[in-house]
């Protein structure tokens, strides 16, 4: 597989693995309309039967440097528009840091399956609209926002919160 | 383009309150809120179904969520998303979807049957409009002005994929944004006609079934109060491929009603399809209603064969074996005609009977099964 495609496919599967561990359903929208993954949980309680959407980016790194406090991601204005603003189905930008060499993506043994390396998330809901005339927007994904099972549960809890009646 | 294959800007233009009216009119019930949306629920084929209706048009994913809703409705209603969207957008229209099911490939109809279906769709509108103005067994040849204006205002919308579907659009007037001081605005004529048509189509179907079961056309006459008339039954039979010469092959059809949200309608069950057998029953019912419609100003001449009075005095019933004089002066066959006469005329008829003299009576002539009845007597003579 071509390296970029391989890396993108691995990145989405990496996130899907975390969603699976959290017990959520994963759907890939067809056709691709700017969301890579839709997560759901088919809850018996209608109020809790909600979804969230993820846009997944991948980034090749040699290693995770201690000094880094965040990762800058450049988005086209159209990509940015699909991520910002208030939404019924909240959407998060996820960046998966992957090894440069695909041979290092995964390590298996009898005790563990190790997926390298990690993913971070950011919500662009409250970002200001892109300035007129701009073609791209650069956003920062904070190092503190590690994508974990707990983080996904937190996303779903927020997606159920009441909002003021329109 | 969105996941359901309709343009995003069309979804963005949908108005949540119009969609809510659509859902309510199709039996969905509001069941709570989830973030910026209202949850709607209903049972569908034994399964509880849920839909989320986004209520805030400022939502960044408003079009996506509307796409979810339209897609879900399309699946449940077994219609293409574009057809559902068309209904949601047609907020100022009552729409009747006339689905003909000829034996030709899906999406086609034989030309002759198509022409008949189109003219019959117009006749159905006219029948419902006339009946809304004045319920009658048979509508007059000269249609009331309001009914003609109504039919002039209606139009055919785009056809919808599947079988061969005509969509008839009935525009409703704009509603005042300022609510009336005295409660709700009165329903416009166009909506009254749509509702009358719905009731009449449902009643005609029931009458056709009952008439087949009982082998008697009485159920059609009984349904006149619900909008059934000879004209309506003929229009429905025409939609089913059965014209007034009895030519053509009857095919099944169904009519679905979509209601503009501008004026609320109570939830209505959809009308089950009409089978080819029901199409024939409609045709027979129409003929029978026509026969039952009194012919006004008829003169009959003949001798009485039976006289019957409940008491020594008062009105009585006379059976006359008589010929009917037409307007042009031609003479019809002899018929058994029942006449109810006032006391004086009954006494004169009794004398005439004893003397073997002939009666000449004028009134409105109606067929009642195997015999005729002369009503609204305007002249009585012994010749």
Short mmCIF file of C-alpha atoms in Angstrom, two decimals:
data_model
loop_
_atom_site.label_atom_id
_atom_site.label_comp_id
_atom_site.label_asym_id
_atom_site.label_seq_id
_atom_site.Cartn_x
_atom_site.Cartn_y
_atom_site.Cartn_z
CA UNK A 1 0.00 0.00 0.00
CA UNK A 2 1.18 3.51 -0.75
CA UNK A 3 2.75 4.98 2.39
CA UNK A 4 0.29 7.87 2.93
CA UNK A 5 -2.75 5.65 2.40
CA UNK A 6 -1.24 3.03 4.68
CA UNK A 7 -0.63 5.64 7.36
CA UNK A 8 -4.19 7.07 7.07
CA UNK A 9 -5.80 3.64 7.21
CA UNK A 10 -3.68 2.69 10.22
CA UNK A 11 -4.58 5.97 11.97
CA UNK A 12 -8.32 5.40 11.64
CA UNK A 13 -7.99 1.81 12.81
CA UNK A 14 -5.91 2.97 15.77
CA UNK A 15 -8.80 5.23 16.87
CA UNK A 16 -11.37 2.52 16.14
CA UNK A 17 -9.43 0.21 18.47
CA UNK A 18 -9.78 2.71 21.34
CA UNK A 19 -13.51 3.09 20.54
CA UNK A 20 -13.90 -0.69 20.55
CA UNK A 21 -12.18 -0.89 23.95
CA UNK A 22 -14.62 1.79 25.19
CA UNK A 23 -17.56 -0.28 23.92
CA UNK A 24 -18.77 2.06 21.21
CA UNK A 25 -20.00 1.27 17.72
CA UNK A 26 -17.90 2.64 14.89
CA UNK A 27 -19.30 3.61 11.51
CA UNK A 28 -17.47 4.95 8.48
CA UNK A 29 -19.74 7.44 6.68
CA UNK A 30 -20.34 6.75 3.02
CA UNK A 31 -19.71 8.88 1.09
CA UNK A 32 -16.93 10.61 3.04
CA UNK A 33 -18.41 13.98 4.01
CA UNK A 34 -15.62 15.29 6.18
CA UNK A 35 -16.05 12.93 9.11
CA UNK A 36 -13.85 9.86 9.16
CA UNK A 37 -15.63 8.00 11.94
CA UNK A 38 -19.04 8.16 13.61
CA UNK A 39 -19.19 6.64 17.10
CA UNK A 40 -22.49 5.51 18.63
CA UNK A 41 -23.64 3.45 21.56
CA UNK A 42 -27.22 2.34 20.79
CA UNK A 43 -28.36 2.99 24.36
CA UNK A 44 -31.74 1.75 25.65
CA UNK A 45 -32.38 5.19 27.12
CA UNK A 46 -33.32 7.43 24.17
CA UNK A 47 -31.71 10.43 25.86
CA UNK A 48 -28.40 8.58 26.01
CA UNK A 49 -28.55 7.15 22.50
CA UNK A 50 -26.30 9.78 20.95
CA UNK A 51 -23.40 9.93 18.51
CA UNK A 52 -20.13 11.73 18.15
CA UNK A 53 -18.04 12.25 15.04
CA UNK A 54 -14.26 12.20 14.64
CA UNK A 55 -12.03 13.65 11.97
CA UNK A 56 -8.78 11.71 12.04
CA UNK A 57 -5.40 13.09 10.90
CA UNK A 58 -2.10 11.25 11.10
CA UNK A 59 1.33 12.66 11.64
CA UNK A 60 4.67 10.84 11.31
CA UNK A 61 7.07 11.38 14.21
CA UNK A 62 10.33 9.76 15.25
CA UNK A 63 9.37 9.91 18.90
CA UNK A 64 7.27 11.98 21.29
CA UNK A 65 9.44 14.85 22.51
CA UNK A 66 8.94 15.94 26.11
CA UNK A 67 9.26 19.60 25.32
CA UNK A 68 6.32 19.68 22.92
CA UNK A 69 3.10 21.10 24.45
CA UNK A 70 0.92 20.61 21.38
CA UNK A 71 0.79 19.69 17.72
CA UNK A 72 0.03 22.19 15.01
CA UNK A 73 -2.33 20.96 12.30
CA UNK A 74 -3.08 22.94 9.18
CA UNK A 75 -6.62 22.52 7.81
CA UNK A 76 -8.14 23.84 4.62
CA UNK A 77 -10.93 26.35 5.30
CA UNK A 78 -13.54 23.84 4.12
CA UNK A 79 -12.15 21.19 6.50
CA UNK A 80 -12.13 23.76 9.32
CA UNK A 81 -15.78 24.70 8.64
CA UNK A 82 -16.78 21.07 9.07
CA UNK A 83 -15.28 21.02 12.55
CA UNK A 84 -16.24 24.32 14.17
CA UNK A 85 -19.57 25.61 15.51
CA UNK A 86 -22.29 24.15 17.71
CA UNK A 87 -23.54 20.79 16.59
CA UNK A 88 -26.14 18.19 17.42
CA UNK A 89 -23.49 15.53 16.87
CA UNK A 90 -20.29 16.91 18.43
CA UNK A 91 -17.22 16.51 16.27
CA UNK A 92 -13.60 16.25 17.40
CA UNK A 93 -10.36 16.57 15.52
CA UNK A 94 -8.05 13.67 16.36
CA UNK A 95 -4.39 13.54 15.41
CA UNK A 96 -2.68 10.15 15.55
CA UNK A 97 1.10 10.21 15.86
CA UNK A 98 2.52 7.23 14.02
CA UNK A 99 6.06 5.85 13.54
CA UNK A 100 7.84 6.88 10.35
CA UNK A 101 8.35 3.25 9.35
CA UNK A 102 5.14 1.20 8.95
CA UNK A 103 7.09 -1.81 10.21
CA UNK A 104 7.04 -0.13 13.63
CA UNK A 105 3.22 0.46 13.74
CA UNK A 106 2.45 -2.63 15.74
CA UNK A 107 4.12 -5.20 17.96
CA UNK A 108 2.49 -8.44 18.93
CA UNK A 109 3.38 -11.06 21.44
CA UNK A 110 1.49 -13.49 23.61
CA UNK A 111 0.86 -10.93 26.31
CA UNK A 112 0.06 -7.75 24.42
CA UNK A 113 -0.74 -6.06 21.17
CA UNK A 114 1.09 -2.74 21.12
CA UNK A 115 -0.10 -0.03 18.73
CA UNK A 116 2.25 2.90 18.19
CA UNK A 117 2.12 5.64 19.14
CA UNK A 118 -0.74 7.74 20.51
CA UNK A 119 -3.59 10.06 19.58
CA UNK A 120 -4.63 13.53 20.79
CA UNK A 121 -7.92 15.33 20.35
CA UNK A 122 -9.28 18.86 20.23
CA UNK A 123 -12.75 20.38 19.89
CA UNK A 124 -12.98 23.35 17.53
CA UNK A 125 -16.59 24.11 18.51
CA UNK A 126 -15.79 27.51 19.98
CA UNK A 127 -13.19 28.63 17.42
CA UNK A 128 -13.95 31.87 15.62
CA UNK A 129 -14.83 31.53 11.91
CA UNK A 130 -11.90 31.64 9.50
CA UNK A 131 -11.05 35.13 8.28
CA UNK A 132 -12.25 36.02 4.81
CA UNK A 133 -9.67 35.39 2.10
CA UNK A 134 -7.79 32.76 4.11
CA UNK A 135 -7.25 29.42 2.43
CA UNK A 136 -6.15 27.49 5.48
CA UNK A 137 -6.29 27.61 9.27
CA UNK A 138 -3.71 26.25 11.68
CA UNK A 139 -4.97 24.81 14.94
CA UNK A 140 -3.13 23.39 17.95
CA UNK A 141 -3.97 19.99 19.41
CA UNK A 142 -2.88 20.15 23.09
CA UNK A 143 -0.50 17.54 24.40
CA UNK A 144 -2.76 17.25 27.49
CA UNK A 145 -5.62 15.85 25.40
CA UNK A 146 -4.54 12.24 25.08
CA UNK A 147 -7.24 10.17 23.39
CA UNK A 148 -8.19 7.41 25.84
CA UNK A 149 -11.17 5.21 26.67
CA UNK A 150 -12.05 7.67 29.46
CA UNK A 151 -11.82 10.61 27.05
CA UNK A 152 -14.32 8.94 24.68
CA UNK A 153 -16.72 8.29 27.59
CA UNK A 154 -16.40 11.95 28.51
CA UNK A 155 -17.29 12.96 24.93
CA UNK A 156 -20.48 10.91 25.13
CA UNK A 157 -21.39 12.35 28.53
CA UNK A 158 -21.07 15.85 27.05
CA UNK A 159 -23.08 14.88 23.97
CA UNK A 160 -26.04 14.09 26.24
CA UNK A 161 -25.93 17.33 28.21
CA UNK A 162 -28.96 19.53 28.04
CA UNK A 163 -28.56 22.76 26.13
CA UNK A 164 -30.83 25.79 26.30
CA UNK A 165 -34.03 25.24 24.33
CA UNK A 166 -33.89 26.87 20.89
CA UNK B 1 -24.27 16.43 -2.11
CA UNK B 2 -25.07 14.67 1.15
CA UNK B 3 -25.16 11.03 2.32
CA UNK B 4 -28.74 10.69 1.01
CA UNK B 5 -27.94 12.12 -2.41
CA UNK B 6 -29.84 15.40 -2.14
CA UNK B 7 -28.24 18.86 -2.29
CA UNK B 8 -27.13 20.26 1.07
CA UNK B 9 -28.67 23.69 0.46
CA UNK B 10 -32.12 22.12 0.05
CA UNK B 11 -31.77 20.50 3.46
CA UNK B 12 -30.57 23.78 4.96
CA UNK B 13 -33.74 25.51 3.76
CA UNK B 14 -36.06 23.11 5.60
CA UNK B 15 -37.98 24.71 8.44
CA UNK B 16 -38.09 22.65 11.65
CA UNK B 17 -41.69 23.58 12.43
CA UNK B 18 -42.85 22.48 8.99
CA UNK B 19 -41.05 19.17 9.44
CA UNK B 20 -42.65 18.81 12.89
CA UNK B 21 -46.10 19.26 11.32
CA UNK B 22 -45.26 16.64 8.71
CA UNK B 23 -44.22 14.17 11.42
CA UNK B 24 -47.30 14.87 13.54
CA UNK B 25 -49.58 14.44 10.54
CA UNK B 26 -48.07 11.00 9.97
CA UNK B 27 -48.58 9.70 13.46
CA UNK B 28 -45.23 10.58 15.03
CA UNK B 29 -45.30 11.92 18.58
CA UNK B 30 -42.91 14.28 20.23
CA UNK B 31 -41.13 12.49 23.05
CA UNK B 32 -38.46 14.76 24.50
CA UNK B 33 -35.33 16.71 23.74
CA UNK B 34 -31.76 15.70 22.99
CA UNK B 35 -29.44 18.69 22.89
CA UNK B 36 -30.59 20.96 20.05
CA UNK B 37 -33.13 18.48 18.70
CA UNK B 38 -36.56 17.13 19.54
CA UNK B 39 -37.05 13.42 19.66
CA UNK B 40 -40.05 11.98 17.79
CA UNK B 41 -41.31 8.45 18.22
CA UNK B 42 -43.84 6.10 16.73
CA UNK B 43 -44.48 2.43 16.27
CA UNK B 44 -43.71 1.25 12.78
CA UNK B 45 -44.64 -2.31 11.86
CA UNK B 46 -44.44 -3.34 15.50
CA UNK B 47 -41.09 -1.69 16.18
CA UNK B 48 -40.54 1.49 18.15
CA UNK B 49 -38.80 4.04 15.92
CA UNK B 50 -37.06 7.26 16.86
CA UNK B 51 -36.14 10.35 14.88
CA UNK B 52 -34.23 13.45 15.90
CA UNK B 53 -35.46 16.74 14.48
CA UNK B 54 -32.88 19.55 14.75
CA UNK B 55 -34.71 22.67 15.93
CA UNK B 56 -31.87 25.17 15.69
CA UNK B 57 -31.15 26.27 12.12
CA UNK B 58 -27.83 27.77 13.30
CA UNK B 59 -26.41 24.34 14.02
CA UNK B 60 -23.27 23.71 12.00
CA UNK B 61 -24.53 20.17 11.31
CA UNK B 62 -28.16 21.16 10.63
CA UNK B 63 -28.07 19.82 7.06
CA UNK B 64 -26.36 16.60 8.16
CA UNK B 65 -28.99 15.96 10.82
CA UNK B 66 -31.81 16.75 8.39
CA UNK B 67 -30.17 14.28 6.01
CA UNK B 68 -30.32 11.65 8.79
CA UNK B 69 -34.00 12.39 9.34
CA UNK B 70 -34.95 12.44 5.66
CA UNK B 71 -32.95 9.24 5.08
CA UNK B 72 -34.70 7.47 7.98
CA UNK B 73 -38.15 8.59 6.81
CA UNK B 74 -37.37 7.50 3.25
CA UNK B 75 -36.42 4.04 4.49
CA UNK B 76 -39.52 3.68 6.67
CA UNK B 77 -41.92 5.04 4.07
CA UNK B 78 -40.19 3.01 1.33
CA UNK B 79 -39.81 6.12 -0.82
CA UNK B 80 -36.73 7.81 -2.30
CA UNK B 81 -35.22 10.55 -0.07
CA UNK B 82 -35.91 13.08 -2.84
CA UNK B 83 -39.65 12.33 -2.61
CA UNK B 84 -39.69 12.80 1.17
CA UNK B 85 -37.72 16.03 0.82
CA UNK B 86 -40.19 17.23 -1.79
CA UNK B 87 -43.04 16.79 0.71
CA UNK B 88 -41.11 18.53 3.46
CA UNK B 89 -40.42 21.45 1.15
CA UNK B 90 -43.94 21.61 -0.27
CA UNK B 91 -45.14 23.45 2.78
CA UNK B 92 -47.76 25.51 0.96
CA UNK B 93 -49.26 22.55 -0.86
CA UNK B 94 -51.59 19.69 -0.14
CA UNK B 95 -50.31 16.91 -2.36
CA UNK B 96 -52.08 13.76 -3.52
CA UNK B 97 -49.80 11.03 -4.82
CA UNK B 98 -51.75 8.89 -7.26
CA UNK B 99 -49.80 5.67 -7.71
CA UNK B 100 -51.04 3.64 -10.66
CA UNK B 101 -49.81 0.07 -10.98
CA UNK B 102 -50.27 -0.99 -14.60
CA UNK B 103 -48.64 -4.22 -15.79
CA UNK B 104 -46.07 -2.32 -17.88
CA UNK B 105 -42.49 -1.98 -16.49
CA UNK B 106 -42.13 0.12 -13.34
CA UNK B 107 -42.08 3.84 -14.11
CA UNK B 108 -44.20 3.47 -17.24
CA UNK B 109 -47.89 3.41 -18.10
CA UNK B 110 -49.64 2.68 -21.44
CA UNK B 111 -50.41 5.98 -23.18
CA UNK B 112 -54.18 5.42 -23.21
CA UNK B 113 -54.24 4.52 -19.52
CA UNK B 114 -51.98 7.49 -18.78
CA UNK B 115 -54.30 9.94 -20.53
CA UNK B 116 -57.27 8.44 -18.68
CA UNK B 117 -55.43 8.65 -15.34
CA UNK B 118 -54.56 12.31 -15.92
CA UNK B 119 -58.10 13.36 -16.85
CA UNK B 120 -59.50 11.23 -14.03
CA UNK B 121 -57.17 12.97 -11.56
CA UNK B 122 -58.69 16.27 -12.69
CA UNK B 123 -62.20 14.79 -12.37
CA UNK B 124 -61.37 13.60 -8.85
CA UNK B 125 -60.44 17.16 -7.87
CA UNK B 126 -63.64 18.48 -9.44
CA UNK B 127 -65.80 15.83 -7.76
CA UNK B 128 -64.32 16.62 -4.33
CA UNK B 129 -64.69 20.38 -4.90
CA UNK B 130 -68.33 20.11 -6.05
CA UNK B 131 -69.19 17.84 -3.15
CA UNK B 132 -67.61 20.31 -0.71
CA UNK B 133 -69.99 22.97 -2.07
CA UNK B 134 -73.07 20.75 -2.21
CA UNK B 135 -73.24 17.00 -1.54
CA UNK B 136 -75.11 15.23 -4.36
CA UNK B 137 -75.35 11.72 -5.78
CA UNK B 138 -74.45 13.10 -9.21
CA UNK B 139 -72.81 16.45 -9.71
CA UNK B 140 -74.43 18.86 -12.17
CA UNK B 141 -72.99 19.24 -15.67
CA UNK B 142 -72.49 22.94 -15.07
CA UNK B 143 -69.94 23.03 -12.26
CA UNK B 144 -69.99 25.78 -9.61
CA UNK B 145 -67.56 28.65 -10.19
CA UNK B 146 -65.66 27.99 -6.95
CA UNK B 147 -65.06 24.36 -7.99
CA UNK B 148 -63.81 25.39 -11.44
CA UNK B 149 -61.48 28.00 -9.91
CA UNK B 150 -60.17 25.40 -7.51
CA UNK B 151 -59.38 22.91 -10.28
CA UNK B 152 -57.71 25.72 -12.26
CA UNK B 153 -55.39 26.43 -9.32
CA UNK B 154 -54.23 22.80 -8.96
CA UNK B 155 -51.23 21.47 -10.86
CA UNK B 156 -49.27 18.31 -11.50
CA UNK B 157 -45.90 18.17 -9.76
CA UNK B 158 -42.94 16.08 -10.90
CA UNK B 159 -43.62 12.38 -11.17
CA UNK B 160 -42.06 10.23 -8.49
CA UNK B 161 -40.06 7.07 -9.26
CA UNK B 162 -41.79 3.72 -8.79
CA UNK B 163 -44.87 2.32 -10.54
CA UNK B 164 -46.30 5.39 -12.28
CA UNK B 165 -47.01 8.16 -9.85
CA UNK B 166 -48.85 11.41 -10.52
CA UNK B 167 -48.47 14.08 -7.88
CA UNK B 168 -51.34 16.52 -7.73
CA UNK B 169 -50.48 19.76 -5.97
CA UNK B 170 -53.17 21.90 -4.42
CA UNK B 171 -51.79 25.31 -3.38
CA UNK B 172 -53.00 26.71 -0.07
CA UNK B 173 -53.08 30.45 0.60
CA UNK B 174 -50.38 32.11 2.67
CA UNK B 175 -51.32 32.26 6.28
CA UNK B 176 -51.31 35.55 8.17
CA UNK B 177 -48.25 35.76 10.38
CA UNK B 178 -50.32 37.69 12.91
CA UNK B 179 -52.55 35.20 14.70
CA UNK B 180 -56.25 35.96 14.44
CA UNK B 181 -57.82 37.73 17.41
CA UNK B 182 -60.61 35.19 17.46
CA UNK B 183 -58.60 31.99 17.55
CA UNK B 184 -57.52 29.97 14.53
CA UNK B 185 -57.90 31.20 10.97
CA UNK B 186 -60.76 29.45 9.21
CA UNK B 187 -59.70 26.60 6.98
CA UNK B 188 -59.30 27.65 3.32
CA UNK B 189 -61.54 26.09 0.67
CA UNK B 190 -58.60 24.23 -0.91
CA UNK B 191 -57.91 22.41 2.37
CA UNK B 192 -61.61 21.60 2.83
CA UNK B 193 -61.56 20.01 -0.62
CA UNK B 194 -58.41 17.98 0.16
CA UNK B 195 -59.96 16.70 3.37
CA UNK B 196 -63.23 15.92 1.63
CA UNK B 197 -61.29 14.03 -1.02
CA UNK B 198 -59.42 12.00 1.60
CA UNK B 199 -62.67 11.02 3.37
CA UNK B 200 -64.43 10.33 0.09
CA UNK B 201 -61.62 8.14 -1.28
CA UNK B 202 -61.52 6.13 1.96
CA UNK B 203 -65.34 5.87 2.02
CA UNK B 204 -65.49 4.85 -1.66
CA UNK B 205 -62.98 2.08 -1.01
CA UNK B 206 -64.97 0.77 1.95
CA UNK B 207 -68.20 1.02 -0.07
CA UNK B 208 -66.63 -0.87 -2.98
CA UNK B 209 -65.53 -3.67 -0.65
CA UNK B 210 -68.92 -3.82 1.09
CA UNK B 211 -70.72 -3.75 -2.26
CA UNK B 212 -68.65 -6.72 -3.50
CA UNK B 213 -69.27 -8.67 -0.28
CA UNK B 214 -73.01 -7.98 -0.27
CA UNK B 215 -73.41 -8.06 -4.06
CA UNK B 216 -75.46 -4.88 -3.68
CA UNK B 217 -74.56 -1.30 -4.53
CA UNK B 218 -76.42 0.23 -1.55
CA UNK B 219 -73.12 0.95 0.34
CA UNK B 220 -72.27 3.62 -2.27
CA UNK B 221 -75.50 5.53 -1.69
CA UNK B 222 -74.95 5.22 2.07
CA UNK B 223 -71.51 6.87 1.68
CA UNK B 224 -72.78 10.00 -0.08
CA UNK B 225 -72.58 11.91 3.20
CA UNK B 226 -68.84 11.19 3.29
CA UNK B 227 -68.21 12.65 -0.15
CA UNK B 228 -68.96 9.70 -2.43
CA UNK B 229 -70.74 10.60 -5.67
CA UNK B 230 -71.12 9.03 -9.08
CA UNK B 231 -68.53 11.51 -10.38
CA UNK B 232 -66.00 10.59 -7.68
CA UNK B 233 -66.44 6.84 -8.27
CA UNK B 234 -66.02 7.36 -12.03
CA UNK B 235 -62.86 9.39 -11.47
CA UNK B 236 -61.41 6.67 -9.21
CA UNK B 237 -62.35 3.94 -11.69
CA UNK B 238 -60.67 6.01 -14.43
CA UNK B 239 -57.47 6.23 -12.37
CA UNK B 240 -57.70 2.42 -12.18
CA UNK B 241 -57.80 2.23 -16.00
CA UNK B 242 -61.56 1.68 -16.34
CA UNK B 243 -63.19 4.30 -18.56
CA UNK B 244 -66.86 5.06 -19.15
CA UNK B 245 -67.06 2.66 -22.09
CA UNK B 246 -65.76 -0.15 -19.92
CA UNK B 247 -62.76 -0.48 -22.21
CA UNK B 248 -59.18 -0.83 -21.05
CA UNK B 249 -57.64 -3.17 -18.51
CA UNK B 250 -58.20 -2.29 -14.89
CA UNK B 251 -55.07 -1.98 -12.75
CA UNK B 252 -54.48 -1.45 -9.04
CA UNK B 253 -53.78 2.01 -7.70
CA UNK B 254 -53.41 3.85 -4.44
CA UNK B 255 -53.68 7.47 -3.32
CA UNK B 256 -51.52 8.95 -0.58
CA UNK B 257 -52.23 12.33 0.93
CA UNK B 258 -49.58 14.80 2.12
CA UNK B 259 -50.78 17.82 4.00
CA UNK B 260 -49.41 21.32 4.08
CA UNK B 261 -48.35 22.20 7.61
CA UNK B 262 -49.95 25.63 7.27
CA UNK B 263 -53.25 24.31 8.57
CA UNK B 264 -53.12 21.38 10.92
CA UNK B 265 -54.90 18.14 10.16
CA UNK B 266 -55.62 15.36 12.64
CA UNK B 267 -53.53 12.21 12.10
CA UNK B 268 -55.03 10.17 9.27
CA UNK B 269 -54.50 6.54 8.38
CA UNK B 270 -53.36 5.97 4.83
CA UNK B 271 -55.98 4.54 2.47
CA UNK B 272 -55.25 0.96 1.41
CA UNK B 273 -54.63 0.34 -2.32
CA UNK B 274 -57.51 -0.33 -4.71
CA UNK B 275 -57.30 -3.73 -6.42
CA UNK B 276 -58.54 -4.20 -10.02
CA UNK B 277 -61.68 -5.89 -8.60
CA UNK B 278 -62.41 -2.78 -6.53
CA UNK B 279 -61.95 -0.68 -9.68
CA UNK B 280 -64.77 -2.66 -11.33
CA UNK B 281 -66.92 -2.30 -8.21
CA UNK B 282 -66.37 1.48 -8.30
CA UNK B 283 -67.49 1.60 -11.91
CA UNK B 284 -70.67 -0.35 -11.09
CA UNK B 285 -71.27 1.84 -8.04
CA UNK B 286 -70.98 4.98 -10.16
CA UNK B 287 -73.54 3.67 -12.64
CA UNK B 288 -75.90 2.79 -9.86
CA UNK B 289 -75.59 6.21 -8.26
CA UNK B 290 -76.35 7.79 -11.61
CA UNK B 291 -79.47 5.65 -11.95
CA UNK B 292 -80.56 6.66 -8.45
CA UNK B 293 -80.25 10.34 -9.17
CA UNK B 294 -83.80 11.59 -9.81
CA UNK B 295 -84.53 12.84 -13.29
CA UNK B 296 -86.40 16.11 -12.76
CA UNK B 297 -89.66 17.18 -14.44
CA UNK B 298 -90.68 13.80 -15.86
CA UNK B 299 -94.23 13.05 -17.06
CA UNK B 300 -95.55 9.50 -16.72
CA UNK B 301 -98.77 8.17 -18.27
CA UNK B 302 -100.42 4.87 -17.31
CA UNK B 303 -102.94 2.97 -15.24
CA UNK B 304 -102.68 2.19 -11.57
CA UNK B 305 -102.13 -1.46 -10.70
CA UNK B 306 -102.07 -1.18 -6.92
CA UNK B 307 -103.43 1.29 -4.37
CA UNK B 308 -102.48 1.19 -0.73
CA UNK B 309 -103.37 3.45 2.18
CA UNK B 310 -102.67 2.78 5.86
CA UNK B 311 -105.88 4.46 7.09
CA UNK B 312 -109.33 5.53 5.80
CA UNK B 313 -108.00 8.95 5.02
CA UNK B 314 -104.66 10.70 4.42
CA UNK B 315 -102.01 10.12 1.74
CA UNK B 316 -101.60 6.77 0.04
CA UNK B 317 -99.26 4.88 -2.27
CA UNK B 318 -100.11 4.10 -5.85
CA UNK B 319 -98.21 1.82 -8.21
CA UNK B 320 -98.62 2.82 -11.85
CA UNK B 321 -97.66 0.79 -14.87
CA UNK B 322 -96.74 3.73 -17.04
CA UNK B 323 -94.67 4.99 -19.92
CA UNK B 324 -92.27 7.88 -19.34
CA UNK B 325 -92.40 10.88 -21.65
CA UNK B 326 -88.97 12.31 -22.29
CA UNK B 327 -88.20 16.01 -22.61
CA UNK B 328 -88.12 15.66 -26.39
CA UNK B 329 -91.53 13.94 -26.37
CA UNK B 330 -90.24 10.41 -26.99
CA UNK B 331 -91.93 7.56 -25.16
CA UNK B 332 -89.93 5.10 -23.07
CA UNK B 333 -90.76 1.49 -22.12
CA UNK B 334 -93.46 0.67 -19.57
CA UNK B 335 -92.20 0.74 -15.99
CA UNK B 336 -93.49 0.00 -12.51
CA UNK B 337 -93.55 3.44 -10.87
CA UNK B 338 -94.35 4.06 -7.20
CA UNK B 339 -95.98 7.36 -6.33
CA UNK B 340 -97.05 8.71 -2.94
CA UNK B 341 -100.14 10.90 -3.40
CA UNK B 342 -101.81 13.40 -1.08
CA UNK B 343 -105.37 12.61 0.13
CA UNK B 344 -107.27 14.40 -2.69
CA UNK B 345 -105.17 12.92 -5.48
CA UNK B 346 -105.31 9.48 -3.89
CA UNK B 347 -109.14 9.65 -3.84
CA UNK B 348 -109.16 10.68 -7.54
CA UNK B 349 -106.73 7.88 -8.36
CA UNK B 350 -109.02 5.37 -6.61
CA UNK B 351 -111.97 6.57 -8.71
CA UNK B 352 -109.89 6.43 -11.91
CA UNK B 353 -108.80 2.88 -11.01
CA UNK B 354 -112.44 1.79 -10.61
CA UNK B 355 -113.33 3.38 -13.98
CA UNK B 356 -110.25 2.00 -15.77
CA UNK B 357 -109.01 5.51 -16.62
CA UNK B 358 -105.46 6.65 -17.23
CA UNK B 359 -103.33 8.85 -14.92
CA UNK B 360 -100.88 11.55 -16.00
CA UNK B 361 -98.43 12.59 -13.29
CA UNK B 362 -95.41 14.91 -13.30
CA UNK B 363 -92.50 14.77 -10.86
CA UNK B 364 -88.88 13.68 -10.37
CA UNK B 365 -88.18 10.09 -11.40
CA UNK B 366 -85.60 7.97 -9.55
CA UNK B 367 -84.60 4.34 -9.86
CA UNK B 368 -84.86 2.28 -6.66
CA UNK B 369 -83.40 -1.14 -7.42
CA UNK B 370 -86.04 -3.04 -9.44
CA UNK B 371 -88.67 -0.27 -9.52
CA UNK B 372 -88.91 3.48 -10.03
CA UNK B 373 -90.21 6.17 -7.74
CA UNK B 374 -91.79 9.47 -8.73
CA UNK B 375 -91.23 12.15 -6.08
CA UNK B 376 -91.88 15.90 -5.74
CA UNK B 377 -95.16 15.68 -7.66
CA UNK B 378 -95.89 18.90 -9.55
CA UNK B 379 -99.01 17.88 -11.57
CA UNK B 380 -101.73 15.17 -11.36
CA UNK B 381 -104.46 14.53 -13.94
CA UNK B 382 -106.99 11.83 -14.73
CA UNK B 383 -107.36 11.48 -18.52
#
